[in-house]
XYZ file of C-alpha atoms in Angstrom:
659
model
C 20.707 -31.128 -4.955
C 23.555 -30.790 -2.420
C 23.035 -32.184 1.077
C 24.580 -30.919 4.313
C 27.359 -33.245 5.573
C 25.256 -34.493 8.503
C 22.368 -35.359 6.163
C 24.682 -37.152 3.722
C 26.249 -39.258 6.488
C 22.794 -40.063 7.888
C 21.617 -41.109 4.433
C 24.667 -43.349 3.934
C 24.066 -44.967 7.311
C 20.411 -45.695 6.475
C 21.369 -47.207 3.099
C 24.024 -49.349 4.805
C 21.472 -50.576 7.366
C 19.009 -51.506 4.625
C 21.673 -53.378 2.617
C 22.664 -55.307 5.732
C 19.017 -56.100 6.432
C 18.664 -57.574 2.924
C 22.025 -59.453 3.315
C 23.126 -58.012 -0.015
C 26.823 -58.576 0.781
C 26.289 -62.320 1.326
C 24.319 -62.672 -1.899
C 27.023 -60.808 -3.844
C 29.679 -63.201 -2.442
C 27.632 -66.236 -3.523
C 27.119 -64.868 -7.040
C 30.829 -63.946 -7.278
C 31.889 -67.513 -6.400
C 29.323 -68.998 -8.784
C 30.395 -66.698 -11.622
C 34.090 -67.521 -11.146
C 33.285 -71.232 -11.121
C 31.027 -71.214 -14.176
C 32.185 -68.330 -16.388
C 35.903 -67.744 -15.777
C 37.821 -69.463 -18.604
C 41.313 -70.908 -18.037
C 43.004 -68.124 -20.046
C 41.300 -65.358 -17.901
C 43.313 -64.288 -14.873
C 40.575 -62.236 -13.134
C 36.925 -61.190 -13.363
C 36.269 -57.572 -14.427
C 33.836 -55.229 -12.599
C 31.633 -55.113 -15.702
C 31.315 -58.930 -15.700
C 30.284 -58.919 -12.037
C 27.649 -56.142 -12.565
C 26.218 -58.089 -15.533
C 25.929 -61.186 -13.361
C 24.227 -59.218 -10.538
C 21.777 -57.635 -12.962
C 21.046 -61.012 -14.631
C 20.081 -62.519 -11.275
C 17.885 -59.517 -10.283
C 19.990 -58.436 -7.293
C 20.365 -54.803 -8.493
C 16.621 -54.493 -9.222
C 15.790 -55.780 -5.734
C 18.104 -53.229 -4.119
C 16.685 -50.323 -6.194
C 13.123 -51.316 -5.251
C 14.003 -51.304 -1.580
C 15.819 -47.958 -1.842
C 13.298 -46.046 -3.989
C 13.047 -43.395 -1.275
C 16.391 -42.000 -2.471
C 14.855 -40.412 -5.554
C 11.240 -39.947 -4.542
C 10.912 -39.177 -0.878
C 14.092 -37.732 0.504
C 13.623 -34.247 -0.952
C 10.182 -33.958 0.546
C 11.167 -35.290 3.919
C 14.012 -32.863 4.551
C 11.870 -30.158 6.182
C 11.069 -32.532 9.052
C 13.293 -33.007 12.034
C 16.539 -35.001 11.443
C 15.192 -38.160 13.126
C 12.303 -38.316 10.622
C 14.181 -37.178 7.542
C 13.855 -40.463 5.601
C 10.976 -42.908 5.721
C 11.067 -46.262 3.896
C 7.360 -46.952 3.961
C 6.212 -43.484 2.772
C 4.437 -43.625 -0.572
C 6.420 -41.506 -3.088
C 3.447 -39.419 -4.243
C 4.597 -35.967 -3.146
C 6.171 -33.474 -5.492
C 9.927 -32.947 -5.238
C 11.181 -29.736 -3.679
C 14.683 -28.411 -4.135
C 16.077 -27.260 -0.824
C 18.973 -24.851 -0.488
C 20.796 -25.868 2.719
C 22.063 -22.290 3.148
C 18.539 -20.830 3.478
C 16.007 -20.932 6.292
C 12.597 -22.550 5.716
C 9.313 -22.764 7.542
C 7.513 -26.047 6.901
C 3.766 -25.569 7.348
C 1.669 -28.734 7.480
C -2.128 -28.748 7.442
C -3.145 -31.880 9.350
C -6.873 -31.991 8.790
C -9.871 -29.864 9.678
C -12.883 -30.190 11.931
C -16.124 -28.476 12.959
C -17.070 -27.361 9.425
C -20.663 -27.636 10.636
C -22.264 -26.342 7.439
C -21.254 -29.677 5.860
C -22.373 -31.856 8.782
C -25.144 -33.548 6.786
C -23.167 -34.083 3.580
C -22.867 -37.797 2.705
C -19.517 -39.410 1.921
C -18.846 -38.998 -1.831
C -18.878 -42.247 -3.800
C -15.741 -43.162 -5.805
C -15.717 -41.162 -9.034
C -18.649 -38.996 -7.947
C -18.313 -35.257 -8.582
C -18.601 -33.341 -5.310
C -17.934 -29.895 -3.859
C -14.335 -29.374 -2.732
C -12.292 -27.173 -0.416
C -8.967 -25.695 -1.557
C -6.560 -23.804 0.691
C -4.473 -21.009 -0.878
C -1.417 -19.521 0.886
C 0.742 -16.458 0.337
C 3.925 -15.567 2.189
C 6.543 -13.037 1.035
C 5.964 -13.404 -2.727
C 5.519 -17.188 -2.475
C 2.148 -18.708 -3.321
C 0.879 -22.228 -2.682
C -2.312 -24.154 -3.310
C -3.440 -27.342 -1.581
C -4.941 -30.365 -3.278
C -8.762 -30.120 -3.435
C -10.474 -32.190 -0.724
C -14.185 -33.119 -0.595
C -16.294 -30.771 1.552
C -17.079 -32.451 4.853
C -17.543 -31.679 8.529
C -13.955 -32.924 8.992
C -12.227 -32.226 5.635
C -9.209 -34.431 5.003
C -6.535 -31.745 4.534
C -3.055 -33.300 4.502
C -0.672 -30.949 2.762
C 2.761 -29.523 3.444
C 4.084 -26.164 2.231
C 7.763 -25.161 2.328
C 8.041 -21.392 2.887
C 11.399 -19.670 2.512
C 12.087 -17.128 5.257
C 14.561 -14.405 4.304
C 15.198 -10.699 4.394
C 15.299 -8.798 1.116
C 17.188 -5.769 2.432
C 20.278 -4.789 4.416
C 22.432 -7.188 2.394
C 21.058 -10.200 4.279
C 19.439 -11.811 1.245
C 22.113 -14.518 0.933
C 22.573 -15.233 4.645
C 20.600 -17.780 6.601
C 18.188 -15.918 8.867
C 18.687 -16.446 12.607
C 15.988 -16.286 15.296
C 16.430 -12.569 15.990
C 16.260 -11.660 12.302
C 13.124 -13.770 11.777
C 11.456 -12.167 14.783
C 11.671 -8.811 12.976
C 9.919 -10.215 9.855
C 6.334 -9.260 10.576
C 4.720 -10.559 7.366
C 1.896 -12.977 8.243
C 0.972 -16.066 6.238
C -2.251 -15.217 4.422
C -4.523 -18.273 4.141
C -7.630 -18.206 1.956
C -10.107 -21.097 1.907
C -12.307 -21.426 -1.171
C -15.098 -23.840 -2.030
C -15.714 -25.063 -5.580
C -19.163 -26.588 -6.141
C -20.105 -29.315 -8.622
C -20.839 -26.674 -11.291
C -17.371 -25.114 -10.961
C -18.597 -22.011 -9.101
C -16.085 -20.670 -6.566
C -17.085 -19.282 -3.169
C -14.862 -17.511 -0.649
C -15.210 -19.366 2.664
C -12.569 -17.780 4.920
C -9.560 -15.446 4.913
C -7.066 -15.748 7.775
C -3.734 -14.122 8.639
C -1.537 -16.637 10.484
C 1.055 -15.240 12.919
C 3.813 -17.835 12.528
C 6.532 -16.390 14.802
C 5.342 -18.347 17.857
C 7.461 -21.201 16.436
C 10.618 -19.172 17.220
C 9.983 -19.586 20.957
C 8.937 -23.248 20.878
C 11.112 -26.191 21.788
C 13.011 -27.760 18.838
C 11.499 -25.106 16.549
C 8.268 -27.123 16.217
C 4.792 -26.034 17.268
C 1.204 -27.196 16.725
C -1.602 -24.667 16.290
C -5.374 -24.835 16.154
C -6.651 -22.126 13.828
C -10.304 -21.085 13.948
C -11.480 -19.777 10.586
C -14.191 -17.115 10.583
C -16.630 -16.443 7.745
C -16.503 -13.494 5.354
C -18.672 -10.410 4.850
C -21.834 -10.482 6.949
C -20.642 -13.772 8.525
C -17.233 -12.474 9.635
C -18.106 -13.078 13.303
C -19.260 -16.677 12.684
C -16.869 -19.635 12.874
C -16.810 -21.798 9.744
C -14.322 -24.432 10.885
C -10.991 -25.298 12.511
C -7.661 -26.280 10.931
C -4.893 -28.208 12.699
C -1.541 -26.783 11.680
C 2.030 -27.827 12.458
C 4.904 -25.357 12.013
C 8.531 -26.462 11.855
C 11.759 -24.565 11.171
C 14.339 -26.120 8.856
C 17.238 -26.355 9.464
C 16.430 -26.635 13.200
C 17.192 -23.455 15.125
C 20.536 -23.436 16.952
C 19.089 -21.043 19.492
C 15.390 -20.589 20.212
C 14.031 -17.411 21.741
C 12.062 -17.400 24.958
C 8.292 -17.263 24.473
C 8.271 -14.091 26.561
C 10.553 -12.305 24.065
C 8.352 -13.378 21.142
C 5.148 -12.291 22.918
C 6.678 -8.935 23.860
C 7.715 -8.263 20.241
C 4.244 -9.105 18.940
C 2.583 -6.944 21.602
C 4.844 -3.983 20.743
C 4.004 -4.318 17.042
C 0.259 -4.433 17.768
C 0.573 -1.393 20.017
C 2.532 0.550 17.382
C 0.020 -0.363 14.664
C -2.953 0.595 16.845
C -1.382 3.989 17.607
C -0.724 4.730 13.920
C -4.279 3.746 12.995
C -5.685 5.883 15.823
C -3.726 8.948 14.690
C -4.842 8.435 11.074
C -8.473 8.157 12.193
C -8.167 11.434 14.148
C -6.650 13.094 11.050
C -9.351 11.648 8.736
C -12.131 13.015 10.974
C -10.514 16.468 10.941
C -10.114 16.331 7.126
C -13.789 15.350 6.728
C -14.958 18.238 8.936
C -12.941 20.679 6.815
C -14.353 19.131 3.626
C -17.941 19.612 4.825
C -17.236 23.250 5.732
C -16.424 24.004 2.074
C -19.982 23.187 1.012
C -22.714 21.441 3.080
C -23.853 19.474 -0.003
C -20.524 17.570 0.135
C -22.163 15.346 2.734
C -24.020 13.479 -0.047
C -20.938 12.905 -2.216
C -19.275 9.483 -2.409
C -16.049 10.312 -0.582
C -14.777 6.912 0.510
C -11.938 7.129 3.058
C -12.342 3.679 4.662
C -13.688 0.388 3.296
C -14.401 -2.989 4.904
C -12.444 -6.018 3.719
C -13.766 -9.594 3.608
C -13.121 -9.986 7.349
C -15.229 -6.916 8.197
C -12.151 -4.828 9.117
C -12.196 -1.122 8.206
C -9.051 -0.129 6.299
C -8.036 3.070 4.466
C -8.920 2.731 0.783
C -5.347 3.674 -0.187
C -4.140 0.373 1.325
C -6.053 -1.605 -1.330
C -3.796 -0.236 -4.099
C -0.070 -0.733 -4.663
C 2.155 -0.749 -7.791
C 1.990 -4.350 -9.008
C 4.340 -5.774 -11.632
C 3.061 -8.719 -13.662
C 6.532 -9.932 -14.669
C 6.315 -11.610 -18.072
C 2.680 -12.651 -17.679
C 1.224 -9.414 -19.120
C 3.019 -7.247 -21.665
C 1.014 -4.015 -21.927
C -1.376 -1.884 -19.858
C -4.203 -2.724 -22.287
C -3.502 -6.431 -21.910
C -3.634 -5.903 -18.144
C -7.032 -4.234 -18.567
C -8.224 -7.235 -20.593
C -6.996 -9.629 -17.867
C -8.922 -7.726 -15.172
C -11.975 -7.628 -17.444
C -12.089 -11.460 -17.846
C -12.048 -12.002 -14.080
C -15.649 -12.647 -13.100
C -17.962 -9.945 -11.746
C -20.006 -10.779 -8.661
C -21.471 -8.452 -6.056
C -20.845 -9.371 -2.427
C -23.597 -11.773 -1.295
C -26.153 -10.364 1.133
C -28.753 -12.251 3.157
C -32.185 -10.726 2.636
C -32.897 -7.327 1.100
C -31.580 -3.920 2.038
C -29.416 -3.018 -0.933
C -25.753 -3.628 -1.646
C -23.433 -5.301 0.885
C -20.055 -3.578 0.890
C -16.999 -5.794 0.749
C -13.630 -4.809 -0.717
C -11.557 -7.990 -0.937
C -7.845 -8.303 -0.261
C -6.000 -9.101 -3.483
C -5.301 -12.759 -2.609
C -8.967 -13.431 -1.816
C -10.013 -11.766 -5.099
C -7.492 -13.740 -7.187
C -8.251 -17.092 -5.514
C -11.989 -16.627 -5.982
C -11.374 -15.403 -9.559
C -14.274 -12.963 -9.277
C -15.278 -9.894 -7.304
C -17.144 -6.598 -7.222
C -16.348 -3.485 -9.291
C -14.113 -2.107 -6.497
C -11.956 -5.260 -6.530
C -11.507 -5.007 -10.304
C -10.708 -1.277 -10.127
C -8.143 -1.733 -7.329
C -6.345 -4.503 -9.259
C -6.351 -2.589 -12.552
C -5.078 0.577 -10.846
C -2.284 -1.433 -9.177
C -1.232 -2.960 -12.520
C -1.288 0.414 -14.316
C 0.830 1.922 -11.521
C 3.230 -0.993 -12.052
C 3.510 0.023 -15.729
C 4.598 3.522 -14.650
C 1.315 5.325 -15.342
C -0.222 7.896 -13.010
C -3.347 5.946 -12.141
C -6.163 6.517 -9.632
C -9.272 4.667 -8.553
C -12.391 6.823 -8.990
C -15.397 6.392 -6.698
C -18.729 7.756 -7.903
C -21.987 6.679 -9.511
C -23.325 5.380 -12.820
C -26.833 5.898 -14.203
C -29.678 5.927 -11.660
C -27.234 6.758 -8.880
C -25.738 3.229 -8.646
C -22.392 3.418 -6.754
C -19.456 2.411 -8.945
C -15.644 2.403 -9.082
C -13.435 2.763 -12.158
C -9.846 3.769 -12.993
C -8.434 7.020 -14.312
C -4.995 7.751 -15.763
C -3.521 11.213 -16.183
C -1.080 11.665 -19.076
C 1.950 13.971 -19.066
C 0.088 16.156 -21.594
C -2.930 16.429 -19.284
C -5.043 13.841 -21.144
C -7.496 12.143 -18.795
C -8.434 8.553 -19.692
C -11.107 6.508 -17.928
C -10.651 2.714 -17.839
C -13.731 0.601 -17.136
C -12.318 -2.413 -15.293
C -15.412 -4.590 -15.851
C -15.382 -4.287 -19.666
C -11.844 -3.183 -20.573
C -13.218 -0.115 -22.421
C -11.283 3.162 -22.421
C -12.770 6.657 -22.683
C -11.046 10.012 -23.218
C -12.525 12.642 -20.885
C -13.220 16.076 -22.350
C -15.067 18.285 -19.843
C -18.175 20.223 -20.769
C -18.058 23.935 -19.956
C -21.419 24.785 -18.318
C -20.800 28.515 -18.869
C -20.721 28.167 -22.677
C -23.724 29.517 -24.663
C -26.480 26.920 -25.268
C -25.753 26.717 -29.004
C -22.007 26.213 -28.552
C -20.770 22.785 -29.612
C -19.872 20.659 -26.583
C -18.125 17.268 -26.417
C -20.571 14.370 -26.021
C -19.416 12.013 -23.239
C -19.413 8.315 -24.177
C -18.660 6.953 -20.720
C -21.410 5.664 -18.388
C -20.281 7.607 -15.292
C -22.490 10.323 -13.774
C -20.867 11.653 -10.580
C -17.466 11.407 -8.917
C -16.764 11.916 -5.198
C -13.068 11.121 -4.781
C -9.959 9.646 -6.432
C -7.111 7.780 -4.732
C -4.069 5.602 -5.237
C -1.387 4.203 -2.888
C 0.013 7.667 -2.085
C -2.780 10.203 -2.618
C -6.404 10.740 -1.662
C -8.363 13.682 -3.089
C -11.978 14.721 -2.466
C -13.896 16.448 -5.239
C -14.790 19.946 -4.020
C -15.952 21.453 -7.341
C -19.423 23.081 -7.355
C -20.871 20.094 -9.235
C -19.784 16.471 -8.851
C -21.009 15.606 -12.376
C -18.203 13.807 -14.222
C -18.942 15.530 -17.553
C -18.169 18.996 -16.097
C -15.349 17.869 -13.814
C -11.851 19.351 -14.235
C -9.171 16.791 -13.304
C -6.397 19.205 -12.387
C -5.483 17.315 -9.222
C -2.912 19.944 -8.187
C -5.605 22.641 -7.931
C -6.721 22.548 -4.279
C -9.751 24.697 -5.084
C -11.094 21.760 -7.106
C -9.627 18.755 -5.242
C -9.025 18.682 -1.493
C -5.968 16.463 -0.828
C -5.165 14.387 2.225
C -1.684 14.627 3.700
C 0.614 12.218 1.842
C 2.572 11.726 5.073
C -0.600 10.675 6.896
C -1.431 8.185 4.146
C 2.122 6.840 4.132
C 1.995 6.263 7.904
C -0.679 3.564 7.502
C -0.520 2.513 3.832
C 3.187 2.338 2.920
C 4.630 -1.211 2.730
C 5.656 -2.313 6.214
C 4.043 0.730 7.856
C 1.742 -1.423 9.971
C 1.552 -5.139 10.683
C -2.183 -5.138 9.867
C -1.504 -4.316 6.194
C -2.104 -7.405 3.985
C 0.903 -8.002 1.692
C 0.280 -8.036 -2.070
C 0.769 -11.450 -3.730
C 2.430 -11.878 -7.147
C 0.340 -13.030 -10.100
C 0.527 -16.727 -11.064
C 0.726 -18.120 -14.594
C -2.301 -19.931 -16.007
C -2.544 -23.691 -15.490
C -5.088 -24.101 -18.318
C -4.035 -25.734 -21.591
C -5.790 -23.500 -24.128
C -5.804 -26.049 -27.004
C -7.064 -28.970 -24.913
C -9.759 -26.861 -23.246
C -10.887 -25.411 -26.603
C -11.265 -28.926 -28.051
C -13.167 -30.196 -25.001
C -15.701 -27.349 -25.061
C -16.109 -27.663 -28.832
C -16.831 -31.408 -28.629
C -19.350 -30.837 -25.829
C -21.101 -28.117 -27.835
C -21.318 -30.358 -30.905
C -22.995 -33.022 -28.798
C -25.427 -30.516 -27.248
C -26.364 -29.076 -30.671
C -26.889 -32.552 -32.138
C -29.136 -33.552 -29.218
C -31.098 -30.295 -29.438
C -31.692 -30.732 -33.185
C -32.617 -34.388 -32.690
C -35.346 -33.317 -30.244
C -36.678 -31.033 -33.014
C -36.643 -33.903 -35.517
C -33.677 -32.472 -37.447
C -30.507 -34.242 -38.600
C -27.096 -32.661 -38.006
C -24.222 -32.652 -40.489
C -20.989 -30.977 -39.334
C -18.478 -29.494 -41.758
C -15.016 -29.526 -40.201
C -13.445 -27.271 -42.828
C -16.041 -24.553 -42.243
C -15.442 -24.850 -38.487
C -11.719 -24.364 -39.016
C -12.297 -21.263 -41.152
C -13.976 -19.561 -38.171
C -10.705 -19.547 -36.164
C -9.230 -16.308 -37.627
C -12.419 -14.421 -36.731
C -12.241 -15.500 -33.067
C -8.545 -14.566 -32.870
C -9.368 -11.182 -34.430
C -12.145 -10.524 -31.894
C -9.823 -11.181 -28.943
C -7.044 -9.076 -30.502
C -9.502 -6.208 -30.893
C -10.619 -6.534 -27.242
C -6.977 -6.332 -26.105
C -5.640 -3.615 -28.416
C -8.763 -1.785 -29.706
C -7.407 -2.508 -33.232
C -9.364 -4.592 -35.750
C -7.240 -6.822 -37.992
C -7.633 -9.856 -40.268
C -11.307 -9.373 -41.134
C -10.673 -9.181 -44.912
C -8.989 -12.613 -45.041
C -11.794 -14.199 -43.006
C -14.514 -12.807 -45.292
C -12.615 -13.918 -48.408
C -12.221 -17.476 -47.052
C -15.934 -17.699 -46.188
C -16.951 -16.478 -49.677
C -14.819 -19.236 -51.211
C -16.250 -21.883 -48.856
C -19.908 -21.007 -49.537
C -21.053 -22.034 -53.051
C -23.245 -19.872 -55.264
C -26.886 -20.069 -54.293
C -26.030 -20.846 -50.653
C -26.439 -18.630 -47.565
C -23.936 -18.309 -44.700
C -24.846 -17.203 -41.166
C -22.482 -16.806 -38.211
C -22.939 -15.861 -34.573
C -19.925 -15.089 -32.308
C -20.320 -14.829 -28.522
C -17.916 -14.323 -25.638
C -17.808 -15.870 -22.121
C -15.425 -15.767 -19.166
C -16.269 -19.286 -17.938
C -15.652 -22.774 -19.374
C -18.988 -24.485 -18.698
C -20.221 -25.669 -22.142
C -23.776 -26.490 -21.034
C -24.221 -23.083 -19.402
C -22.794 -21.323 -22.483
C -25.124 -23.291 -24.790
C -28.183 -22.347 -22.711
C -27.156 -18.679 -22.918
C -26.664 -18.913 -26.695
C -30.158 -20.338 -27.201
C -31.617 -17.207 -25.597
C -30.405 -15.198 -28.593
C -32.837 -15.392 -31.526
C -29.910 -15.047 -33.990
C -28.054 -17.992 -32.493
C -31.173 -20.117 -32.166
C -31.895 -19.481 -35.860
C -28.483 -20.969 -36.748
C -28.657 -23.942 -34.367
C -32.226 -24.808 -35.422
C -31.611 -24.089 -39.121
C -33.920 -25.919 -41.561
C -33.395 -26.121 -45.298
C -31.661 -27.883 -48.150
C -28.046 -29.068 -47.744
C -27.704 -27.590 -44.243
C -24.137 -27.789 -42.915
C -23.319 -26.682 -39.374
C -20.053 -25.474 -37.857
C -18.878 -24.455 -34.399
C -15.478 -23.188 -33.317
C -14.241 -22.540 -29.777
C -11.098 -20.605 -28.904
C -9.929 -20.228 -25.307
C -7.452 -17.401 -24.562
C -5.676 -17.855 -21.231
C -4.560 -15.142 -18.828
C -2.795 -15.173 -15.429
C -4.569 -16.731 -12.438
C -6.204 -19.252 -14.828
C -8.619 -16.569 -16.007
C -9.728 -17.067 -19.588
C -11.677 -15.493 -22.417
C -13.803 -18.071 -24.261
C -14.935 -17.181 -27.776
C -17.555 -19.390 -29.454
C -18.848 -19.038 -32.998
C -21.797 -20.989 -34.380
C -22.289 -20.964 -38.148
C -24.342 -22.649 -40.854
C -24.604 -22.665 -44.614
C -27.585 -23.872 -46.596
C -29.012 -23.725 -50.088
C -31.450 -20.895 -50.614
C -34.700 -22.233 -52.067
C -36.705 -18.995 -52.193
């Protein structure tokens, strides 16, 4: 790491002061005199540098100095974002992670200095040392940079003490390599998206709050430092209820040469809000006009699921097109089908609702969905559509119904040859759509639809919105020629672009990049497998049965689990012949083999075991009675971005047939 000249000179001065404080120079002189007196032989004219260093090391002087100056390697990198007077601290514990700082770039150092008034946790007792407890974790996103705080125990005043170093730069106009000045930063309207999640003692994640922090007030503050009190509001039906307060400190590094007046900053923010409000007003006027025209085509259109706006987790109505954007997964996902598998293994959970009254609508922003690692069908469909658009496909989110009129969202791609493919984001299944012609004679052979969808009201992506205006909204008879305005009524692409294009409005949440998995697949597989062995042994013991495990048989189950996951990702079955041949060789004549594979998207062994016991086939294996019974279990965890995972478990047994 290279330091600016002023930092280097300051560091040298601090080291010099510490050496003087320890009187290192005096001790070196004493050791030098002693060494010359005791070790310099008559034929030696002078003492070499190597001899002196050996003598200093032998007497522990060098070790003492290194101990006193350990901040050089552990703390200095982390302290640089602070103001120059606080840049190095001798008594700071070197527990923070190192951060490489480019002195030619501009950074915003965001510190979370505790929370208060989290009243829902007012009665929670202090956790005992080593006790498992519910935790809060704060997730941040700013201009393609993502951060995650250390988990802290849930409390009325949670002990958040984390710092995040955010790089502030422009990606256009050739300014990418120049340090941003105050005026340039004032024009960067991207907010810092903060998402607070709670993880309970069972590992279940809950979305607590989602907040967009306007950071540019720091540009008008003295010394480029400001302290903020941020009130976090709840989500969904509780979006008007405060859940707690965070104390935040913002600091620019390097310090600004010239700060703006607070009046200039406030004026800029007010102008942006005014411009955004005007664009949203004009789009609303246009959407109302479009809807009136749509109803005039056919009065029955009023009952179709044509979704123009949707509420996010903060209860804000946004155009549905703003929930989709081409998203590139970098090197984390290689194919569209692998992307579909990734979206499929993210958990499914409907938005919570207090009391009855049907489904609570809540379309989450992408960061909230990824941090929670689960969401409703609309969240899955929006993410899958964004990833497929990133792979260069013409993809759309479809809004309609499944059986019994249940509202649902799925994804559709249109091939260059006109092939229409439906992608079910909750299962990863793909279906080719071949429309039924209702005018054909009754005896004419018609394609039999395999998909679960019944009706379709509209399709949309980041640039287009089209309402279904065909006589019937049944999916099986629907013609997906989106250029035919007699079948699909389009919205103006210019109108959509005015509120949904990147940077069009300041109220548009930026899309975060995907993060690589932090789960070690081998370690996690072994842990779950050991836990399952223990649970099976205990269960059989309660039934008065002994348990003998056969490790070789367990190992032979691995190819089958790998084959199942490969088939889920590619729709191609492979390797089954080798697995069957190996099992036949492992099971002697006169013995019976039984196996039961099952798939989960969570890593809780006890919960998985309870689910397995509900299956009569699995229970038959686990509770197997007979002669020479040998049991086997194999677990294979497949990791995906955002620490999502597919967990395959296979229970098996072999026993001697006595019938």
